[in-house]
mmCIF file of C-alpha atoms and ligand atoms in Angstrom:
data_model
loop_
_atom_site.group_PDB
_atom_site.id
_atom_site.type_symbol
_atom_site.label_atom_id
_atom_site.label_comp_id
_atom_site.label_asym_id
_atom_site.label_seq_id
_atom_site.Cartn_x
_atom_site.Cartn_y
_atom_site.Cartn_z
ATOM 1 C CA MET A 3 -10.160 -10.594 -10.160
ATOM 2 C CA GLN A 4 -8.982 -12.881 -12.928
ATOM 3 C CA LEU A 5 -9.348 -16.589 -12.105
ATOM 4 C CA ASN A 6 -7.530 -19.276 -14.058
ATOM 5 C CA GLU A 7 -9.390 -22.009 -15.909
ATOM 6 C CA ARG A 8 -9.071 -24.541 -13.136
ATOM 7 C CA GLN A 9 -10.269 -22.073 -10.502
ATOM 8 C CA GLU A 10 -13.305 -21.229 -12.681
ATOM 9 C CA LYS A 11 -14.098 -24.959 -12.883
ATOM 10 C CA ILE A 12 -13.796 -25.352 -9.123
ATOM 11 C CA ILE A 13 -16.227 -22.471 -8.611
ATOM 12 C CA GLU A 14 -18.712 -24.085 -11.036
ATOM 13 C CA ILE A 15 -18.479 -27.437 -9.253
ATOM 14 C CA VAL A 16 -18.888 -25.903 -5.810
ATOM 15 C CA LYS A 17 -21.795 -23.726 -6.975
ATOM 16 C CA GLU A 18 -23.630 -26.798 -8.255
ATOM 17 C CA ASN A 19 -22.664 -29.353 -5.613
ATOM 18 C CA GLY A 20 -21.745 -27.431 -2.489
ATOM 19 C CA PRO A 21 -21.205 -28.090 0.272
ATOM 20 C CA ILE A 22 -18.644 -30.445 -1.188
ATOM 21 C CA THR A 23 -15.392 -31.812 0.197
ATOM 22 C CA GLY A 24 -12.017 -31.040 -1.356
ATOM 23 C CA GLU A 25 -11.635 -34.715 -2.271
ATOM 24 C CA ARG A 26 -14.917 -34.741 -4.199
ATOM 25 C CA VAL A 27 -13.933 -31.595 -6.111
ATOM 26 C CA ALA A 28 -10.601 -33.243 -6.923
ATOM 27 C CA GLU A 29 -12.349 -36.440 -8.157
ATOM 28 C CA LYS A 30 -14.587 -34.433 -10.452
ATOM 29 C CA LEU A 31 -11.548 -32.758 -11.971
ATOM 30 C CA ASN A 32 -9.504 -35.971 -12.108
ATOM 31 C CA LEU A 33 -6.868 -34.395 -9.934
ATOM 32 C CA THR A 34 -5.356 -35.195 -6.574
ATOM 33 C CA ARG A 35 -6.508 -33.325 -3.474
ATOM 34 C CA ALA A 36 -2.925 -32.150 -2.927
ATOM 35 C CA SER A 37 -2.625 -30.542 -6.346
ATOM 36 C CA LEU A 38 -5.876 -28.702 -5.760
ATOM 37 C CA ARG A 39 -4.942 -27.372 -2.357
ATOM 38 C CA PRO A 40 -3.365 -24.054 -3.506
ATOM 39 C CA ASP A 41 -6.415 -23.211 -5.656
ATOM 40 C CA LEU A 42 -8.861 -24.015 -2.869
ATOM 41 C CA ALA A 43 -6.781 -22.001 -0.426
ATOM 42 C CA PHE A 44 -6.707 -19.070 -2.833
ATOM 43 C CA LEU A 45 -10.449 -19.141 -3.539
ATOM 44 C CA THR A 46 -11.154 -19.308 0.188
ATOM 45 C CA GLN A 47 -8.713 -16.520 0.882
ATOM 46 C CA ILE A 48 -10.324 -14.101 -1.559
ATOM 47 C CA GLY A 49 -13.727 -14.923 -0.125
ATOM 48 C CA LEU A 50 -15.341 -16.722 -3.091
ATOM 49 C CA LEU A 51 -15.499 -20.043 -1.236
ATOM 50 C CA GLU A 52 -15.938 -20.800 2.411
ATOM 51 C CA ALA A 53 -14.559 -23.929 4.033
ATOM 52 C CA ARG A 54 -16.532 -25.524 6.872
ATOM 53 C CA PRO A 55 -14.687 -28.234 8.829
ATOM 54 C CA ARG A 56 -16.149 -31.714 8.169
ATOM 55 C CA VAL A 57 -18.755 -30.231 5.809
ATOM 56 C CA GLY A 58 -16.745 -28.970 2.877
ATOM 57 C CA TYR A 59 -16.653 -25.993 0.588
ATOM 58 C CA TYR A 60 -19.585 -23.882 -0.424
ATOM 59 C CA TYR A 61 -19.918 -20.866 -2.670
ATOM 60 C CA LYS A 62 -19.997 -17.646 -0.773
ATOM 61 C CA GLY A 63 -20.626 -15.203 -3.580
ATOM 62 C CA GLU A 64 -18.829 -12.423 -5.296
ATOM 63 C CA GLN A 65 -15.683 -11.183 -3.706
ATOM 64 C CA ASN A 66 -16.050 -8.387 -1.233
ATOM 65 C CA PRO A 67 -13.854 -5.714 -2.855
ATOM 66 C CA PHE A 68 -12.643 -4.529 0.543
ATOM 67 C CA SER A 69 -11.430 -7.918 1.770
ATOM 68 C CA MET A 70 -8.155 -7.714 -0.143
ATOM 69 C CA TYR A 71 -7.423 -4.197 1.154
ATOM 70 C CA GLU A 72 -8.204 -5.272 4.681
ATOM 71 C CA ARG A 73 -5.963 -8.281 4.322
ATOM 72 C CA MET A 74 -3.176 -6.088 2.995
ATOM 73 C CA ARG A 75 -3.457 -3.672 5.899
ATOM 74 C CA ASP A 76 -3.565 -6.565 8.356
ATOM 75 C CA LEU A 77 -0.043 -7.707 7.419
ATOM 76 C CA LYS A 78 2.234 -6.995 10.355
ATOM 77 C CA VAL A 79 5.883 -5.971 10.317
ATOM 78 C CA SER A 80 6.674 -8.742 12.832
ATOM 79 C CA ASP A 81 5.522 -11.423 10.363
ATOM 80 C CA TYR A 82 7.946 -10.303 7.661
ATOM 81 C CA GLN A 83 10.910 -8.580 9.317
ATOM 82 C CA SER A 84 14.486 -9.862 8.879
ATOM 83 C CA GLN A 85 17.512 -10.011 11.137
ATOM 84 C CA PRO A 86 19.282 -6.654 11.563
ATOM 85 C CA VAL A 87 22.954 -6.253 10.688
ATOM 86 C CA MET A 88 24.550 -4.063 13.343
ATOM 87 C CA VAL A 89 27.967 -2.538 13.861
ATOM 88 C CA SER A 90 29.461 -0.093 16.351
ATOM 89 C CA GLU A 91 30.232 3.499 15.496
ATOM 90 C CA SER A 92 33.978 2.844 15.494
ATOM 91 C CA THR A 93 33.809 0.069 12.847
ATOM 92 C CA SER A 94 35.769 1.037 9.731
ATOM 93 C CA VAL A 95 33.896 1.739 6.507
ATOM 94 C CA TYR A 96 35.954 -1.092 4.958
ATOM 95 C CA ASP A 97 34.665 -3.604 7.538
ATOM 96 C CA CYS A 98 31.109 -2.357 7.022
ATOM 97 C CA ILE A 99 31.423 -2.939 3.276
ATOM 98 C CA VAL A 100 32.643 -6.486 3.980
ATOM 99 C CA ARG A 101 29.645 -7.010 6.304
ATOM 100 C CA ILE A 102 27.097 -5.865 3.705
ATOM 101 C CA PHE A 103 28.551 -8.370 1.231
ATOM 102 C CA VAL A 104 28.830 -11.245 3.703
ATOM 103 C CA GLU A 105 25.355 -10.671 5.153
ATOM 104 C CA ASP A 106 23.830 -9.747 1.785
ATOM 105 C CA VAL A 107 22.106 -6.556 2.946
ATOM 106 C CA GLY A 108 21.870 -3.046 1.561
ATOM 107 C CA THR A 109 21.842 -1.112 4.806
ATOM 108 C CA ILE A 110 23.774 -1.440 8.018
ATOM 109 C CA PHE A 111 22.654 -0.174 11.439
ATOM 110 C CA VAL A 112 25.024 1.499 13.860
ATOM 111 C CA VAL A 113 24.273 0.805 17.526
ATOM 112 C CA ASN A 114 25.863 1.195 20.980
ATOM 113 C CA GLU A 115 26.654 -1.730 23.318
ATOM 114 C CA ALA A 116 23.004 -1.876 24.391
ATOM 115 C CA GLN A 117 21.913 -2.248 20.737
ATOM 116 C CA GLU A 118 20.388 1.228 20.843
ATOM 117 C CA LEU A 119 20.139 2.952 17.490
ATOM 118 C CA GLU A 120 22.740 5.600 16.701
ATOM 119 C CA GLY A 121 22.900 5.679 12.931
ATOM 120 C CA ILE A 122 22.323 4.027 9.585
ATOM 121 C CA SER A 123 24.416 3.692 6.461
ATOM 122 C CA SER A 124 23.315 2.525 3.028
ATOM 123 C CA ARG A 125 25.467 0.811 0.395
ATOM 124 C CA LYS A 126 25.501 4.010 -1.644
ATOM 125 C CA ASP A 127 26.696 6.045 1.349
ATOM 126 C CA MET A 128 29.669 3.657 1.524
ATOM 127 C CA LEU A 129 30.196 3.566 -2.220
ATOM 128 C CA LYS A 130 30.333 7.360 -2.288
ATOM 129 C CA ILE A 131 33.110 7.363 0.320
ATOM 130 C CA ALA A 132 34.948 4.436 -1.286
ATOM 131 C CA ILE A 133 35.288 6.183 -4.637
ATOM 132 C CA GLY A 134 36.658 9.325 -2.967
ATOM 133 C CA LYS A 135 40.093 9.891 -1.468
ATOM 134 C CA ALA A 136 39.295 8.759 2.085
ATOM 135 C CA ASP A 137 41.144 5.806 3.635
ATOM 136 C CA ILE A 138 38.193 3.518 4.271
ATOM 137 C CA ASN A 139 40.340 1.247 6.474
ATOM 138 C CA GLN A 140 40.813 4.093 8.936
ATOM 139 C CA LEU A 141 37.533 5.965 8.563
ATOM 140 C CA PRO A 142 34.901 4.960 11.164
ATOM 141 C CA ILE A 143 31.340 4.442 9.916
ATOM 142 C CA GLY A 144 30.200 6.924 12.588
ATOM 143 C CA VAL A 145 31.653 9.752 10.514
ATOM 144 C CA ILE A 146 29.586 9.062 7.406
ATOM 145 C CA MET A 147 26.373 7.557 8.781
ATOM 146 C CA THR A 148 22.970 9.233 8.860
ATOM 147 C CA ARG A 149 22.477 10.005 12.530
ATOM 148 C CA MET A 150 19.656 9.878 15.026
ATOM 149 C CA PRO A 151 17.197 11.559 15.345
ATOM 150 C CA ASN A 152 16.922 11.659 11.540
ATOM 151 C CA ILE A 153 16.256 7.942 11.161
ATOM 152 C CA VAL A 154 12.962 6.577 9.956
ATOM 153 C CA VAL A 155 12.009 3.514 12.016
ATOM 154 C CA ALA A 156 9.334 0.835 12.153
ATOM 155 C CA TYR A 157 7.710 -1.005 15.055
ATOM 156 C CA GLU A 158 6.905 -4.732 15.159
ATOM 157 C CA ASP A 159 3.149 -4.309 15.630
ATOM 158 C CA GLU A 160 2.782 -1.785 12.804
ATOM 159 C CA SER A 161 1.042 -2.558 9.555
ATOM 160 C CA LEU A 162 3.518 -3.498 6.816
ATOM 161 C CA TRP A 163 1.457 -1.380 4.447
ATOM 162 C CA GLU A 164 2.044 1.772 6.546
ATOM 163 C CA VAL A 165 5.750 0.992 6.598
ATOM 164 C CA ALA A 166 5.823 0.507 2.814
ATOM 165 C CA LYS A 167 4.124 3.884 2.398
ATOM 166 C CA ARG A 168 6.719 5.516 4.678
ATOM 167 C CA MET A 169 9.521 3.916 2.636
ATOM 168 C CA ILE A 170 8.141 5.419 -0.554
ATOM 169 C CA ASP A 171 7.457 8.843 1.008
ATOM 170 C CA ARG A 172 10.939 9.064 2.544
ATOM 171 C CA GLN A 173 12.723 7.501 -0.457
ATOM 172 C CA ILE A 174 14.582 4.855 1.522
ATOM 173 C CA ASP A 175 15.092 1.148 0.904
ATOM 174 C CA GLY A 176 14.640 -0.039 4.457
ATOM 175 C CA MET A 177 14.495 0.807 8.114
ATOM 176 C CA PRO A 178 15.327 -0.658 11.481
ATOM 177 C CA VAL A 179 12.563 -2.313 13.467
ATOM 178 C CA VAL A 180 12.804 -0.960 17.006
ATOM 179 C CA ARG A 181 11.343 -1.131 20.492
ATOM 180 C CA ASP A 182 11.005 1.929 22.715
ATOM 181 C CA ARG A 183 13.237 1.835 25.769
ATOM 182 C CA GLU A 184 12.328 3.518 29.044
ATOM 183 C CA ASN A 185 15.418 5.722 28.716
ATOM 184 C CA GLY A 186 13.993 7.140 25.456
ATOM 185 C CA GLN A 187 16.408 5.198 23.245
ATOM 186 C CA LEU A 188 15.356 2.822 20.464
ATOM 187 C CA GLN A 189 16.524 -0.777 20.704
ATOM 188 C CA VAL A 190 17.083 -2.395 17.302
ATOM 189 C CA VAL A 191 15.332 -5.778 16.998
ATOM 190 C CA GLY A 192 14.948 -6.221 13.243
ATOM 191 C CA ARG A 193 15.131 -4.889 9.736
ATOM 192 C CA VAL A 194 12.374 -4.250 7.218
ATOM 193 C CA THR A 195 13.202 -3.556 3.577
ATOM 194 C CA LYS A 196 11.616 -3.416 0.153
ATOM 195 C CA THR A 197 12.459 -7.135 -0.139
ATOM 196 C CA ASN A 198 10.210 -7.938 2.828
ATOM 197 C CA ILE A 199 7.428 -5.890 1.214
ATOM 198 C CA ALA A 200 7.909 -7.797 -2.064
ATOM 199 C CA LYS A 201 7.684 -11.122 -0.166
ATOM 200 C CA ALA A 202 4.466 -10.042 1.532
ATOM 201 C CA PHE A 203 3.084 -8.962 -1.846
ATOM 202 C CA VAL A 204 3.902 -12.374 -3.338
ATOM 203 C CA SER A 205 2.310 -14.269 -0.445
ATOM 204 C CA LEU A 206 -0.850 -12.142 -0.755
ATOM 205 C CA GLY A 207 -1.021 -12.977 -4.465
ATOM 206 C CA GLN A 208 -0.717 -16.675 -3.634
ATOM 207 C CA GLY A 209 -3.613 -16.358 -1.229
ATOM 208 C CA GLU A 210 -1.515 -17.277 1.802
HETATM 209 P P1 ADP B 306 20.831 3.916 -1.190
HETATM 210 O O1 ADP B 306 21.572 5.105 -0.624
HETATM 211 O O2 ADP B 306 21.708 2.707 -1.349
HETATM 212 O O3 ADP B 306 20.000 4.240 -2.387
HETATM 213 P P2 ADP B 306 18.566 4.286 0.588
HETATM 214 O O4 ADP B 306 17.670 4.808 -0.488
HETATM 215 O O5 ADP B 306 17.957 3.383 1.631
HETATM 216 O O6 ADP B 306 19.788 3.483 -0.032
HETATM 217 O O7 ADP B 306 19.220 5.505 1.351
HETATM 218 C C1 ADP B 306 19.209 6.824 0.903
HETATM 219 C C2 ADP B 306 19.819 7.720 1.986
HETATM 220 O O8 ADP B 306 18.979 7.723 3.130
HETATM 221 C C3 ADP B 306 21.192 7.281 2.481
HETATM 222 O O9 ADP B 306 22.012 8.423 2.657
HETATM 223 C C4 ADP B 306 20.934 6.591 3.804
HETATM 224 O O10 ADP B 306 21.966 6.810 4.757
HETATM 225 C C5 ADP B 306 19.657 7.243 4.265
HETATM 226 N N1 ADP B 306 18.760 6.278 4.902
HETATM 227 C C6 ADP B 306 18.597 4.975 4.614
HETATM 228 N N2 ADP B 306 17.675 4.406 5.409
HETATM 229 C C7 ADP B 306 17.233 5.397 6.224
HETATM 230 C C8 ADP B 306 16.283 5.441 7.294
HETATM 231 N N3 ADP B 306 15.579 4.380 7.693
HETATM 232 N N4 ADP B 306 16.119 6.634 7.907
HETATM 233 C C9 ADP B 306 16.817 7.718 7.544
HETATM 234 N N5 ADP B 306 17.710 7.733 6.568
HETATM 235 C C10 ADP B 306 17.941 6.589 5.907
#
């Protein structure tokens, strides 16, 4: 773990003076408490410092190498998922292309009236059809979509890390987040994509 210069200084100060309040650390560095907050949060997050309410920070020791892995596997789909973009099977490919532009997504989900998953179509699926001879104004998305049961899905309480692994293994950019229905169908409640994984990765790096 590479710490920046300021973080190294904070560690030194806390090692020598701990337990020490955030304000006192800030004074010693001639900085404001607010500007120090991200560093203190980061150092606490990775386990080098521990914060005790009303006592302050103290040095906890070298980072446990497993803490970061555990934290990564603790990230839940529900904390990062986005809104799904859903259409019905009879929607024209043209209208679906408009939707992916307007909603700024790469994949569109095809559902019935009960929002139960029927299919999925990626931007490249649509591009492939659009450059062919088909009349995309007339052609329903249901004809070109990838159909159930061949759809890879995610559940809200799953680990985001497991989902990321599945995305890589199955070579897809995203998947619907679903809930099991009693009738055996899958109700679409969200969307998880490589963008959500990238956001989680960034927030981990920031020690959030
Ligand atoms: P693109 O086709 O734009 O590269 P993907 O890599 O996500 O986007 O999709 C590759 C293929 O897999 C497409 O034909 C798409 O219909 C299909 N696909 C996309 N997402 C899934 C999914 N969750 N489950 C099954 N198939 C999918």
